[in-house]
PDB file of C-alpha atoms and ligand atoms in Angstrom:
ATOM      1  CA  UNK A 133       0.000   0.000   0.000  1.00 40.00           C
ATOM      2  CA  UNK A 134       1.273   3.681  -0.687  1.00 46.00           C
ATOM      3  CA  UNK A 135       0.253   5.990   1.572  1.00 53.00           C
ATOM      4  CA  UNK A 136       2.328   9.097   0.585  1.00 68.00           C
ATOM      5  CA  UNK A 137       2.167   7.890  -2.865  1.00 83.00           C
ATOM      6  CA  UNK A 138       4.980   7.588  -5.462  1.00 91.00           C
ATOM      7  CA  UNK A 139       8.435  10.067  -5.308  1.00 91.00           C
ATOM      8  CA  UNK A 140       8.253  13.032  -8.575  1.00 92.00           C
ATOM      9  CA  UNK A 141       4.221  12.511  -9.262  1.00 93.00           C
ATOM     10  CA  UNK A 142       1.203  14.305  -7.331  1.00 91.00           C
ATOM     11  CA  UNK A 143      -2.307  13.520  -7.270  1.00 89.00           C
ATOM     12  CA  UNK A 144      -4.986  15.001  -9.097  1.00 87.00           C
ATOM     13  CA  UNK A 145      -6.639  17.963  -6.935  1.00 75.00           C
ATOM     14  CA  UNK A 146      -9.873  16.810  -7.120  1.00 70.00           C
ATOM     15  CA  UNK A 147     -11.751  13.356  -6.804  1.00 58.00           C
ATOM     16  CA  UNK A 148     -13.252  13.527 -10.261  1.00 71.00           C
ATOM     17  CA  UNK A 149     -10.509  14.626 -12.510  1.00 86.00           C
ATOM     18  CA  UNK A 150      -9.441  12.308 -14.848  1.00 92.00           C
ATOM     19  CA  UNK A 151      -5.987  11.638 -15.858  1.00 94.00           C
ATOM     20  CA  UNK A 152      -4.896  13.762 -18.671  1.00 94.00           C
ATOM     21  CA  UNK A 153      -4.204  11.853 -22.396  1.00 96.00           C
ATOM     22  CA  UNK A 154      -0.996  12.226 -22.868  1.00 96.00           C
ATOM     23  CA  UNK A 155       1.002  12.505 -19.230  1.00 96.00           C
ATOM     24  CA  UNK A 156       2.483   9.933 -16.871  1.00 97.00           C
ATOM     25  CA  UNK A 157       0.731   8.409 -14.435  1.00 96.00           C
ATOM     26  CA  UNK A 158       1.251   5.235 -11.741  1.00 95.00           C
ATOM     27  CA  UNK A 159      -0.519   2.802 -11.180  1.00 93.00           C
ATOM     28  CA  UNK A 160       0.498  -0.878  -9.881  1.00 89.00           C
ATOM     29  CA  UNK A 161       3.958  -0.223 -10.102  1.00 91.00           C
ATOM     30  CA  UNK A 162       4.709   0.835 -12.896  1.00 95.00           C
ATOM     31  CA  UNK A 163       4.348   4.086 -14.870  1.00 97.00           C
ATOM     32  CA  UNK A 164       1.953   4.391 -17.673  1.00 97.00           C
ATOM     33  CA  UNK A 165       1.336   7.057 -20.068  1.00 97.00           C
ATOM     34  CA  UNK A 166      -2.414   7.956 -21.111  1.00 97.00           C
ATOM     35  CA  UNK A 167      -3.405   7.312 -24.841  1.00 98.00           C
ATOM     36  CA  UNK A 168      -7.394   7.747 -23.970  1.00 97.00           C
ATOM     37  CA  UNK A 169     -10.156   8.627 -21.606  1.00 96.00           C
ATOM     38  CA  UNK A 170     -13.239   7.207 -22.330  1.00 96.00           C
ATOM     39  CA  UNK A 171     -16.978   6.954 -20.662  1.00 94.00           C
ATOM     40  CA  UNK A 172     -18.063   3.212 -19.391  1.00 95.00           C
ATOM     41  CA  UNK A 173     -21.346   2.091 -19.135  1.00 94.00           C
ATOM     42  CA  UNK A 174     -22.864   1.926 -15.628  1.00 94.00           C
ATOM     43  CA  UNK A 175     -22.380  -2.368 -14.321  1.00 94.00           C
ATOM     44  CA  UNK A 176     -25.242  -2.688 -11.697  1.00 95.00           C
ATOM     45  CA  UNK A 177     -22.909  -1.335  -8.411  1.00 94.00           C
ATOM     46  CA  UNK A 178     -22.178   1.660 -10.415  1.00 95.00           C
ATOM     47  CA  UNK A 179     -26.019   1.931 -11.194  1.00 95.00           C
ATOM     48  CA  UNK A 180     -27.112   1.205  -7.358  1.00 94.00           C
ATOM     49  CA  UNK A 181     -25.296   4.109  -6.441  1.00 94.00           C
ATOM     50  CA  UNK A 182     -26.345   6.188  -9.632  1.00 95.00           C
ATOM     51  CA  UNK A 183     -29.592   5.557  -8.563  1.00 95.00           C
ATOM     52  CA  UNK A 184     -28.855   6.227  -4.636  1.00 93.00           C
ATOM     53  CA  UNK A 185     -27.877   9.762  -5.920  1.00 92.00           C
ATOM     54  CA  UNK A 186     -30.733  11.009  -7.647  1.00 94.00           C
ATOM     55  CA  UNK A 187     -30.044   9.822 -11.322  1.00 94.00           C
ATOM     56  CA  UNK A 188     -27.872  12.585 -11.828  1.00 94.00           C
ATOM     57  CA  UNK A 189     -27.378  13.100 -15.866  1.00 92.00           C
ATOM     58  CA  UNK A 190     -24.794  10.140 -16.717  1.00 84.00           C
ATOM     59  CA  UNK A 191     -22.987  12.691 -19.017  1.00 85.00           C
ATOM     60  CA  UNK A 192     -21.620  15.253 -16.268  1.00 88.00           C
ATOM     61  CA  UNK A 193     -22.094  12.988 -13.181  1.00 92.00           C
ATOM     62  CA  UNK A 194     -18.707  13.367 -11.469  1.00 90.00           C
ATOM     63  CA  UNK A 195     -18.585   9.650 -10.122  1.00 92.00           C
ATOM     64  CA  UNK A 196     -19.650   8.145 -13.756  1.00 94.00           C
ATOM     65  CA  UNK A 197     -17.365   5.153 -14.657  1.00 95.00           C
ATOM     66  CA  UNK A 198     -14.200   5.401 -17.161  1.00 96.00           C
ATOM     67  CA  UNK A 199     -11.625   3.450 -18.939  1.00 97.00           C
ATOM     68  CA  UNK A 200      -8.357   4.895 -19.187  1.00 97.00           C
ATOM     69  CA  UNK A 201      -6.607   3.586 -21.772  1.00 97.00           C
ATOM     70  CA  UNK A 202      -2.368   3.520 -21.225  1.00 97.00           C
ATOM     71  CA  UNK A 203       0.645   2.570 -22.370  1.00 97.00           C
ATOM     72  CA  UNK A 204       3.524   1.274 -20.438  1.00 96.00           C
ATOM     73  CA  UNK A 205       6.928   2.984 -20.027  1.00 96.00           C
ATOM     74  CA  UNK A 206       8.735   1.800 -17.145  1.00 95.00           C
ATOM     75  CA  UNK A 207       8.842  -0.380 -13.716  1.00 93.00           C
ATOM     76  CA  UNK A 208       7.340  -3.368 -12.986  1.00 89.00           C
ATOM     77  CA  UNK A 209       5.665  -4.740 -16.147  1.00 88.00           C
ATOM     78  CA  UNK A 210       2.327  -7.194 -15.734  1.00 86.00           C
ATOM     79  CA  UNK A 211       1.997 -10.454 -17.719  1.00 85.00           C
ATOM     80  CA  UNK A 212      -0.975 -11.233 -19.884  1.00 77.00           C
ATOM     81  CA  UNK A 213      -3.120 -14.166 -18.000  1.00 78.00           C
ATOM     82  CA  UNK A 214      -3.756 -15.391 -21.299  1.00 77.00           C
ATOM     83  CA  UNK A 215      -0.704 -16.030 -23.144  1.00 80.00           C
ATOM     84  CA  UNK A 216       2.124 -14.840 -20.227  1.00 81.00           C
ATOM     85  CA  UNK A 217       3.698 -12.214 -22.467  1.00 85.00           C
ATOM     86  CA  UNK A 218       4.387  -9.364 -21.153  1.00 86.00           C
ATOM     87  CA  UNK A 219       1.665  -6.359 -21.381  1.00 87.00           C
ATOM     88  CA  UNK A 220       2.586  -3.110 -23.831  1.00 92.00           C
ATOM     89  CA  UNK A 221      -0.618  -1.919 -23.727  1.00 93.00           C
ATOM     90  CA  UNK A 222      -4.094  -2.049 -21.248  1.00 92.00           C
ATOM     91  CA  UNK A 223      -6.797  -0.425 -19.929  1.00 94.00           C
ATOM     92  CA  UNK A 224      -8.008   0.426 -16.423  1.00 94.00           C
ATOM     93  CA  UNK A 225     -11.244   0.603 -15.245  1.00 95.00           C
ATOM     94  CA  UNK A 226     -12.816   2.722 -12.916  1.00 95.00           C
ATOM     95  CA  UNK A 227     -16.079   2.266 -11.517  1.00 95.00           C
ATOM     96  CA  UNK A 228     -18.373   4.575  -8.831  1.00 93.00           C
ATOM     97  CA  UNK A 229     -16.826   2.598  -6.159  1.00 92.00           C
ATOM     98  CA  UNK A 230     -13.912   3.143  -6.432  1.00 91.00           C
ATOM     99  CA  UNK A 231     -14.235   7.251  -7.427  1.00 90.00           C
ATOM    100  CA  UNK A 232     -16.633   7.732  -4.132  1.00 87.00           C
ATOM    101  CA  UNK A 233     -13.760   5.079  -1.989  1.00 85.00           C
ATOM    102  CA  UNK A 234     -11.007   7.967  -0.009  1.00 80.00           C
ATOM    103  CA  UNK A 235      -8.341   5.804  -1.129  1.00 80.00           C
ATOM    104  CA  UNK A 236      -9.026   6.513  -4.987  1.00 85.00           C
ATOM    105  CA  UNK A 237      -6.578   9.376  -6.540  1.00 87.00           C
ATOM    106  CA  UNK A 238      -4.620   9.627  -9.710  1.00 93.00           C
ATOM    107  CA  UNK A 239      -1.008   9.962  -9.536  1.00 94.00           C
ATOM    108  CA  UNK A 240       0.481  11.926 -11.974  1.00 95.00           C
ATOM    109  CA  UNK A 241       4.088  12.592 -12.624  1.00 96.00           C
ATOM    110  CA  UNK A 242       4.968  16.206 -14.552  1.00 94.00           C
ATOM    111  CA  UNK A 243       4.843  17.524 -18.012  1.00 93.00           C
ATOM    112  CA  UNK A 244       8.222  17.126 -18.521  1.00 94.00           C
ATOM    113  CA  UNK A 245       8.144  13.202 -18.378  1.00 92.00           C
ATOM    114  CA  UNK A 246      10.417  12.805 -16.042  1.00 94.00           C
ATOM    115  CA  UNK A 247       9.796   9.918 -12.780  1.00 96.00           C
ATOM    116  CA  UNK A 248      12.529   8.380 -10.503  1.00 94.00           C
ATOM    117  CA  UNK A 249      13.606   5.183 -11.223  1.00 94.00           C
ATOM    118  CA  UNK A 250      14.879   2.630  -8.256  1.00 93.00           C
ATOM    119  CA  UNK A 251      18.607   1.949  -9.656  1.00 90.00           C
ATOM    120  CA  UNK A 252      18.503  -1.911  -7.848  1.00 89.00           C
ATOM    121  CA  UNK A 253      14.782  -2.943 -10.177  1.00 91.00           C
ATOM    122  CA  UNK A 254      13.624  -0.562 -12.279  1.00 92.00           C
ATOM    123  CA  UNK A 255      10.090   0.354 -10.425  1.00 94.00           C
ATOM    124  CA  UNK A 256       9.238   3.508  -9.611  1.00 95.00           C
ATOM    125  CA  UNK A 257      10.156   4.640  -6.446  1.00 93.00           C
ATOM    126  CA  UNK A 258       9.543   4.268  -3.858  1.00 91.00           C
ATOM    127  CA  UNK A 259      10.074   0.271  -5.013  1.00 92.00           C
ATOM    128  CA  UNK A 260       8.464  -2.259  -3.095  1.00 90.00           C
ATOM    129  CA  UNK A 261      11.893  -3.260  -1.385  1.00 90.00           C
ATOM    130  CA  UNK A 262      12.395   0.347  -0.699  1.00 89.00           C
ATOM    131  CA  UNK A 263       8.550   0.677   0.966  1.00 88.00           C
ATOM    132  CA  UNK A 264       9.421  -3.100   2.920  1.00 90.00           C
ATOM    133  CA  UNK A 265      12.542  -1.086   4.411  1.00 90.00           C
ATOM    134  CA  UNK A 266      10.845   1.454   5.337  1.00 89.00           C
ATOM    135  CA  UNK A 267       8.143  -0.812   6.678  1.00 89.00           C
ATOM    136  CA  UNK A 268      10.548  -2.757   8.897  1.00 90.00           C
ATOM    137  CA  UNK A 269      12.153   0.089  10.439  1.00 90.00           C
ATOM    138  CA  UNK A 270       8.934   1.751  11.668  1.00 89.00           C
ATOM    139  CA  UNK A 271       7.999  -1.418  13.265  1.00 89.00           C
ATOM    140  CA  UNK A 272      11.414  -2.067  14.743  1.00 90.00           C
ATOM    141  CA  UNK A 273      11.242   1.462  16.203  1.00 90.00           C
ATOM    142  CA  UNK A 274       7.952   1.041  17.575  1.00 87.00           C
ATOM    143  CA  UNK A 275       9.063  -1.833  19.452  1.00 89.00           C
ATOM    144  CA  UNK A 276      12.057  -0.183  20.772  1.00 90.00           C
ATOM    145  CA  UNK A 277       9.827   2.153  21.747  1.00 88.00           C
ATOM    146  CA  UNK A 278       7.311   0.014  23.558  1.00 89.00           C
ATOM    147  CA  UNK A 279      10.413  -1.789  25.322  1.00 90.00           C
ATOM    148  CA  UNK A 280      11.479   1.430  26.722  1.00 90.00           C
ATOM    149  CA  UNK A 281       8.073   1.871  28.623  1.00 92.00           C
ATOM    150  CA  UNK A 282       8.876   1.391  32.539  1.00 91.00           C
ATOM    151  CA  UNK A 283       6.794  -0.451  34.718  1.00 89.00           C
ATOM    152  CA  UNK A 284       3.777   1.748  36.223  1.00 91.00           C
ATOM    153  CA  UNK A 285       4.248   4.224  32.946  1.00 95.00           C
ATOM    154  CA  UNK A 286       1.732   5.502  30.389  1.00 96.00           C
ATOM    155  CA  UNK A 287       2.151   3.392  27.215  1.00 95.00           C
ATOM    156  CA  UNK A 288       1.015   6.553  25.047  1.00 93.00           C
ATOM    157  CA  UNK A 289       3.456   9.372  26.213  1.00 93.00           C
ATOM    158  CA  UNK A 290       6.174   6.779  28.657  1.00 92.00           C
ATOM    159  CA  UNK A 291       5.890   9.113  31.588  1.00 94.00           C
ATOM    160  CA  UNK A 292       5.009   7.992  35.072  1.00 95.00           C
ATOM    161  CA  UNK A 293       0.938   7.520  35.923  1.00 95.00           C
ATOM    162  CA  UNK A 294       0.458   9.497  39.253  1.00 94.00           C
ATOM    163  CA  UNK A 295      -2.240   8.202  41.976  1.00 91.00           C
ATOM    164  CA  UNK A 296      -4.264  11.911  40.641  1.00 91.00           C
ATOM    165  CA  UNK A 297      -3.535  11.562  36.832  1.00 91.00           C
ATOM    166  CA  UNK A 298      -6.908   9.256  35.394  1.00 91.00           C
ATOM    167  CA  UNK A 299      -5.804   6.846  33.774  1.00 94.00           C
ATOM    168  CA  UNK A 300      -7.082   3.148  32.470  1.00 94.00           C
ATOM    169  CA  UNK A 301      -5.364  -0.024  33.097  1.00 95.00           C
ATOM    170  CA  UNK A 302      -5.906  -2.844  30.307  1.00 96.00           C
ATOM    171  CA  UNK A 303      -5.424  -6.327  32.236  1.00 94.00           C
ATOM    172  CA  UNK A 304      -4.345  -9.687  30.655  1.00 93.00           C
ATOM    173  CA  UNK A 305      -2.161 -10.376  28.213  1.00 93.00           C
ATOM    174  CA  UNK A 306       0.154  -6.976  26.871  1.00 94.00           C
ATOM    175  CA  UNK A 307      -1.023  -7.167  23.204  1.00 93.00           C
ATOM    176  CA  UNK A 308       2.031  -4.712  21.569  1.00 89.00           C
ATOM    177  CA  UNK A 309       4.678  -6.347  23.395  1.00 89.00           C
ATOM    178  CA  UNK A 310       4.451 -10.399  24.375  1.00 86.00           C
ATOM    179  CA  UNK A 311       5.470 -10.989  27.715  1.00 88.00           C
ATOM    180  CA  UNK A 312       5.443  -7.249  28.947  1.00 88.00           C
ATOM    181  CA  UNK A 313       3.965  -5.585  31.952  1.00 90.00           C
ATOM    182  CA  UNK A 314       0.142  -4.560  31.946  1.00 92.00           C
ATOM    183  CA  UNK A 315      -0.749  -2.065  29.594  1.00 96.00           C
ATOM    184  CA  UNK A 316      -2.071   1.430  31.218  1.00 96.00           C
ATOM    185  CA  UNK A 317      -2.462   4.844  29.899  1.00 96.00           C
ATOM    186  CA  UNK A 318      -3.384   8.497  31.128  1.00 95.00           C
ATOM    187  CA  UNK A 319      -6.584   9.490  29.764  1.00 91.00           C
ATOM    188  CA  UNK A 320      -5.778  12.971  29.467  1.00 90.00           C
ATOM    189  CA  UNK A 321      -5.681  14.257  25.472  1.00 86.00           C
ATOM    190  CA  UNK A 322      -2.406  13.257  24.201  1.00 91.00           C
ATOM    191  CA  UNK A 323      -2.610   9.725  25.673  1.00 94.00           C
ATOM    192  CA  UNK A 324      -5.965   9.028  25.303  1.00 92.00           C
ATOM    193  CA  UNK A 325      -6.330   8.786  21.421  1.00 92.00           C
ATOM    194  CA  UNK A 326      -3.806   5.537  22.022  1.00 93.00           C
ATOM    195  CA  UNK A 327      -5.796   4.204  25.039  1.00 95.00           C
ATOM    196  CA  UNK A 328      -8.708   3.930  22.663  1.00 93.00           C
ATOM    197  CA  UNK A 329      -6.586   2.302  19.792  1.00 93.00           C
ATOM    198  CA  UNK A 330      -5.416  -0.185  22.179  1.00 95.00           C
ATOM    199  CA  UNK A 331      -9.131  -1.156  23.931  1.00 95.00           C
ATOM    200  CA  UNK A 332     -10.363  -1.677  20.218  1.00 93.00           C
ATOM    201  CA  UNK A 333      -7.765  -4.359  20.304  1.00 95.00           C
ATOM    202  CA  UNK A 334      -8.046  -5.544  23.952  1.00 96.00           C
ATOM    203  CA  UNK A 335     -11.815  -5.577  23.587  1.00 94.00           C
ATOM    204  CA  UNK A 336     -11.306  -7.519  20.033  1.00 93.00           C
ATOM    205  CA  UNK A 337      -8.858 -10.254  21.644  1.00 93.00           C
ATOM    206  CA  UNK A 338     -11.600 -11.247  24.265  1.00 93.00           C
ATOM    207  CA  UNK A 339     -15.533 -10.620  23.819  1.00 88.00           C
ATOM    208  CA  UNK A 340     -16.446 -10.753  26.914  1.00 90.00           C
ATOM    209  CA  UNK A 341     -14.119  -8.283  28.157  1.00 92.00           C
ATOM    210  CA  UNK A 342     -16.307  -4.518  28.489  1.00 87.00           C
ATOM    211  CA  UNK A 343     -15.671  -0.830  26.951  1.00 88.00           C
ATOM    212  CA  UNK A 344     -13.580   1.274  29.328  1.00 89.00           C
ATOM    213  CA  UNK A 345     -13.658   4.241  27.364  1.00 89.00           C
ATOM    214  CA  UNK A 346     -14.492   3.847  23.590  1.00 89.00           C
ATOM    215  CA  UNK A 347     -17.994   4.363  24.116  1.00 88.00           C
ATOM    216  CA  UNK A 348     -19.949   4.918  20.859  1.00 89.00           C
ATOM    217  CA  UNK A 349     -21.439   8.890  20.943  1.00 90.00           C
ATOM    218  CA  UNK A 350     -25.290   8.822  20.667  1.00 92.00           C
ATOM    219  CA  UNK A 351     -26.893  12.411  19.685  1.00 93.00           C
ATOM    220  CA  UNK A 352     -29.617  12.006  22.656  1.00 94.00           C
ATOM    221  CA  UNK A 353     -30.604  13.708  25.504  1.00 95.00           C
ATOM    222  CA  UNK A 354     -29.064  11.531  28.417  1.00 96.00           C
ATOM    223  CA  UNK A 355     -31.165  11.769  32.094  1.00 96.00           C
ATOM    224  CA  UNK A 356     -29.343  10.427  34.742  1.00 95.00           C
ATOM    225  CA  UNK A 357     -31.521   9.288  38.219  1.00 95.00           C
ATOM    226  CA  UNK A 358     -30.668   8.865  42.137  1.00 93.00           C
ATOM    227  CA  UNK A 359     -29.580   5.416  41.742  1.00 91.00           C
ATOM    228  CA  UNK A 360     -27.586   5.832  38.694  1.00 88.00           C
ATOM    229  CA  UNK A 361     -29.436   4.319  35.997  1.00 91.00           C
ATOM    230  CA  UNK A 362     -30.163   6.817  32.985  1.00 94.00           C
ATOM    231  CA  UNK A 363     -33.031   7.037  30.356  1.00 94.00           C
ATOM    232  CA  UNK A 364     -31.570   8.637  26.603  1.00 95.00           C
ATOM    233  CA  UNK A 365     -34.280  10.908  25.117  1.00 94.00           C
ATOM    234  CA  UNK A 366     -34.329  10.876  20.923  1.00 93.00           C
ATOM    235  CA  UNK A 367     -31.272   9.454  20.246  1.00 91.00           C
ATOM    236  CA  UNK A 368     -29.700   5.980  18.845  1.00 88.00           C
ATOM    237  CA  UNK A 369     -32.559   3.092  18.670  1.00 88.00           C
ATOM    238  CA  UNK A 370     -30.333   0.985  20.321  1.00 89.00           C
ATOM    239  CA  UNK A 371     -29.307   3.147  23.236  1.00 93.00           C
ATOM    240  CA  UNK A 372     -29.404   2.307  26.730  1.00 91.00           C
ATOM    241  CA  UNK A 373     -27.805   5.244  28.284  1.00 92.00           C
ATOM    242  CA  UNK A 374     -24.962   4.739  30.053  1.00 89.00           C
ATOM    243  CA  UNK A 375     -25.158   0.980  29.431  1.00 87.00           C
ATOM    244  CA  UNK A 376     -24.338   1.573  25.413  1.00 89.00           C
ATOM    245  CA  UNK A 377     -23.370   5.205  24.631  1.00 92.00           C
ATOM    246  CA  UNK A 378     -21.165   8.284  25.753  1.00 90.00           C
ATOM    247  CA  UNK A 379     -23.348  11.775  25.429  1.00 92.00           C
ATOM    248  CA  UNK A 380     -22.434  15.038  24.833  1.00 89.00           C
ATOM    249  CA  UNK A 381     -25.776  15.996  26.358  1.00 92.00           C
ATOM    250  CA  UNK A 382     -26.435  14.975  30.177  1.00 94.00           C
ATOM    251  CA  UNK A 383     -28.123  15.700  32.703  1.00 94.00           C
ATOM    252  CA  UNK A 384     -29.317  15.224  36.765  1.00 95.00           C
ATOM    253  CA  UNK A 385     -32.928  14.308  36.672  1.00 95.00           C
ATOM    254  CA  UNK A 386     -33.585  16.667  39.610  1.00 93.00           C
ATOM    255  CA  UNK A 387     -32.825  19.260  37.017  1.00 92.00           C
ATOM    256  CA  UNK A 388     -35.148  18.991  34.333  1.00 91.00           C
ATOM    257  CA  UNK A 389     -37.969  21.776  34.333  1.00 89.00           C
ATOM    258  CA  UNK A 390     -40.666  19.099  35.486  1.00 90.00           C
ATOM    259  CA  UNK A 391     -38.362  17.695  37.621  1.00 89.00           C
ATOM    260  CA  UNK A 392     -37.923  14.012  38.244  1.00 93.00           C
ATOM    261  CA  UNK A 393     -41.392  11.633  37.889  1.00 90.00           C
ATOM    262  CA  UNK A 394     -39.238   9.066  40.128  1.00 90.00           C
ATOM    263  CA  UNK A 395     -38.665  11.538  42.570  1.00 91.00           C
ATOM    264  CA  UNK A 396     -35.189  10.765  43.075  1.00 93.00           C
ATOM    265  CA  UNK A 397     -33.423  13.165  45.880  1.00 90.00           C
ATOM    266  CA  UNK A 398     -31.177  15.780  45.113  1.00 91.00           C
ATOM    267  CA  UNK A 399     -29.055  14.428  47.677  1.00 91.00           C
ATOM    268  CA  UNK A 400     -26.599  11.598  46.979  1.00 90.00           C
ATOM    269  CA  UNK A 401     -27.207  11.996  42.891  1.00 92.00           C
ATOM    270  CA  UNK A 402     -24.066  10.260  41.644  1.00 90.00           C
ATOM    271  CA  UNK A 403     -24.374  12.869  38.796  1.00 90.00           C
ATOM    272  CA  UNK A 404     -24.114  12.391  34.784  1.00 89.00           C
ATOM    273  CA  UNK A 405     -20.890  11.287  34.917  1.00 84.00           C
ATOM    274  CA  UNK A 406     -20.370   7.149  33.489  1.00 81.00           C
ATOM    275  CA  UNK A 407     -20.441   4.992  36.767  1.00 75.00           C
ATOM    276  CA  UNK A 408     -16.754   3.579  37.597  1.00 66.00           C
ATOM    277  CA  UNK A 409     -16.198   0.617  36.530  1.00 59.00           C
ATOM    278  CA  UNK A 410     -13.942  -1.009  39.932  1.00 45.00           C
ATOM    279  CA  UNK A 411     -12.908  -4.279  38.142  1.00 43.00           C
ATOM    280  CA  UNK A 412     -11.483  -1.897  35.356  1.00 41.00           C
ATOM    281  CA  UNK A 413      -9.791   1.100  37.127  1.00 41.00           C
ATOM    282  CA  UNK A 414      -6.519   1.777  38.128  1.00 43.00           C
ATOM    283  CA  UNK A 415      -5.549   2.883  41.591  1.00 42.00           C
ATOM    284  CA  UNK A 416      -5.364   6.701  40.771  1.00 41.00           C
ATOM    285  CA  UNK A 417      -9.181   5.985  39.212  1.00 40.00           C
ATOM    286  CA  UNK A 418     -10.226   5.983  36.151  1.00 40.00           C
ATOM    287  CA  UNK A 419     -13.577   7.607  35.503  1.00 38.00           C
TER     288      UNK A 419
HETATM  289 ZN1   ZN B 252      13.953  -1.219  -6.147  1.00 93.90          ZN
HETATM  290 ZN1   ZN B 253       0.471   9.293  29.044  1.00 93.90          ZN
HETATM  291 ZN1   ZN B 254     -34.689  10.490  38.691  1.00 93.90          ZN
HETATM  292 ZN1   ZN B 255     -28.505   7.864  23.829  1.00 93.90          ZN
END
C-alpha cells in the first residue's frame, strides 16, 4: 500500500478529474502514459449508487465510470493471464466505487516526463523493497519504543501515571509487546487517542471483556436518576444510556424543568458522569 504515494508525481486535486491523455501516471507499479479517456457504461454497483444519488445526468455525473486507456513505459511490467507475455498496452477501469472510496486518486508525474527510477529494479520509487525497508524500520522502532516503557508508565506518552492523573489499566495479556507488563495509559488528550486504539484491540482479543472508554457517541438527551441508571431521550434506537453510549448531552434528573417523575433526591445523585467501573480502574481511578 502507498500511503504518501509515489516520489516526482502528485495527485490530481480533485476526486473527479481524470488523468490527462498524454502525461504519466502510476498505477500498480509501474508508470503508464495515457493514450485515452473514455466513458463506461454503468455495471449494476455503479447503477445502485447512480440511482442512490438522484439519477444525476450520466454525461456530467462526477462519479460516472471510465476506462483509461495507457501505455507502459517503465517499472514493474504485468503479464498477460492469457498467453504470459508481457503487457505493452491495457486499460483500467474505474467504476463509482472506487471514485466515491477515499483511497481513490490519480497519480500523476509532470509535463516534462520525467519519474525516478529505483537503480537496484527498475520500479518507480519508492520500489516495493524500498517501501518493505521502510516498513521494517517503523515497526522495529515502535518496538524499541514500547520496550522502553517502565513499569507503572503511560504506554502513550512513557511518563510515570500518578495516583491523581486518570488513567485506564488494560489487564491480561500486553497485546504490543508479548510478555510485557500490563498495559495502562493516562486518559488525558495526548494519551488518550492511544488508550482507545489499544481497547479496540483488547476488547477484540476477548468478547467478553467490556468498553472502558471507547464508548460509541449517541446524539440524545441523556437523564441520569438517584440510583444511577439513565433514560436517553431521541437518540440511537439501540441506546441504553450509560449501558451503550457516551453523550455530549447529560443531565441530573432533579434538574429537568418538570423535575424528576421518580422523585429521586437531590441528595446523593451520583451525577451524569459514566459509573466507575472497579474491576477496570486503576488505583489513581479511572472515571
Ligand atoms: Zn527497487
Ligand atoms: Zn500518558
Ligand atoms: Zn430520577
Ligand atoms: Zn442515547
Amino acid at each position: 500500500v502507498i500511503t504518501h504515494g509515489p516520489l516526482g508525481a502528485a495527485p490530481l486535486v480533485g476526486v473527479r478529474d481524470r488523468p490527462p491523455v498524454g502525461r504519466l501516471v502510476f498505477y500498480a507499479d509501474a508508470v503508464w502514459a495515457v493514450t485515452a479517456v473514455e466513458a463506461l457504461d454503468l455495471d449494476d454497483d455503479d447503477r445502485d449508487r447512480w440511482l442512490a444519488e438522484g439519477m444525476p445526468d450520466p454525461g456530467t455525473w462526477w462519479a460516472a465510470p471510465y476506462r483509461v486507456d495507457v501505455k507502459h513505459i517503465g517499472g514493474r511490467r504485468p503479464h498477460d493471464d492469457d498467453d504470459g507475455e508481457p503487457v505493452d498496452e491495457g486499460s483500467i477501469s474505474v467504476h463509482t466505487r472506487h471514485i466515491h472510496s477515499p483511497d481513490f486518486r490519480w497519480w500523476v508525474y509532470p509535463e516534462s516526463g520525467r519519474w525516478p527510477r529505483c537503480s537496484c529494479c527498475g520500479d518507480p520509487m519508492p520500489c516495493r523493497a524500498d517501501r518493505e525497508d521502510r516498513y521494517v524500520d517503523a515497526q522495529l522502532a515502535e518496538l524499541r519504543r514500547l520496550e522502553s516503557v517502565m513499569p507503572g508508565c503511560c504506554w502513550g506518552c512513557r511518563e510515570p501515571i500518578t495516583r491523581r492523573q486518570h488513567s485506564v489499566v488494560y489487564p491480561g495479556d500486553n497485546l504490543d509487546l508479548p510478555g510485557g507488563p500490563e498495559v495502562a495509559f493516562h486518559t488525558r488528550r495526548g494519551c488518550g487517542w492511544r488508550a482507545d486504539q489499544y481497547e479496540l484491540r483488547w476488547l477484540a482479543a476477548d468478547p467478553s471483556r467490556d468498553r472502558i472508554l471507547t464508548w460509541p457517541k449517541c446524539a440524545g438527551r441523556l437523564v441520569v436518576h438517584g440510583d444511577g441508571t439513565s433514560e436517553c431521550f431521541g437518540g440511537d434506537v439501540d441506546c441504553r444510556g450509560h449501558e451503550t453510549h457516551d453523550h455530549a448531552d447529560a443531565t441530573a434528573c432533579y434538574e429537568q424543568t418538570h423535575g424528576c417523575p421518580k422523585d429521586c433526591a437531590r441528595d446523593g445523585h451520583p451525577g451524569t458522569w459514566r459509573p466507575r467501573r472497579r474491576r477496570r480502574t486503576t488505583p489513581g481511578g479511572a472515571r
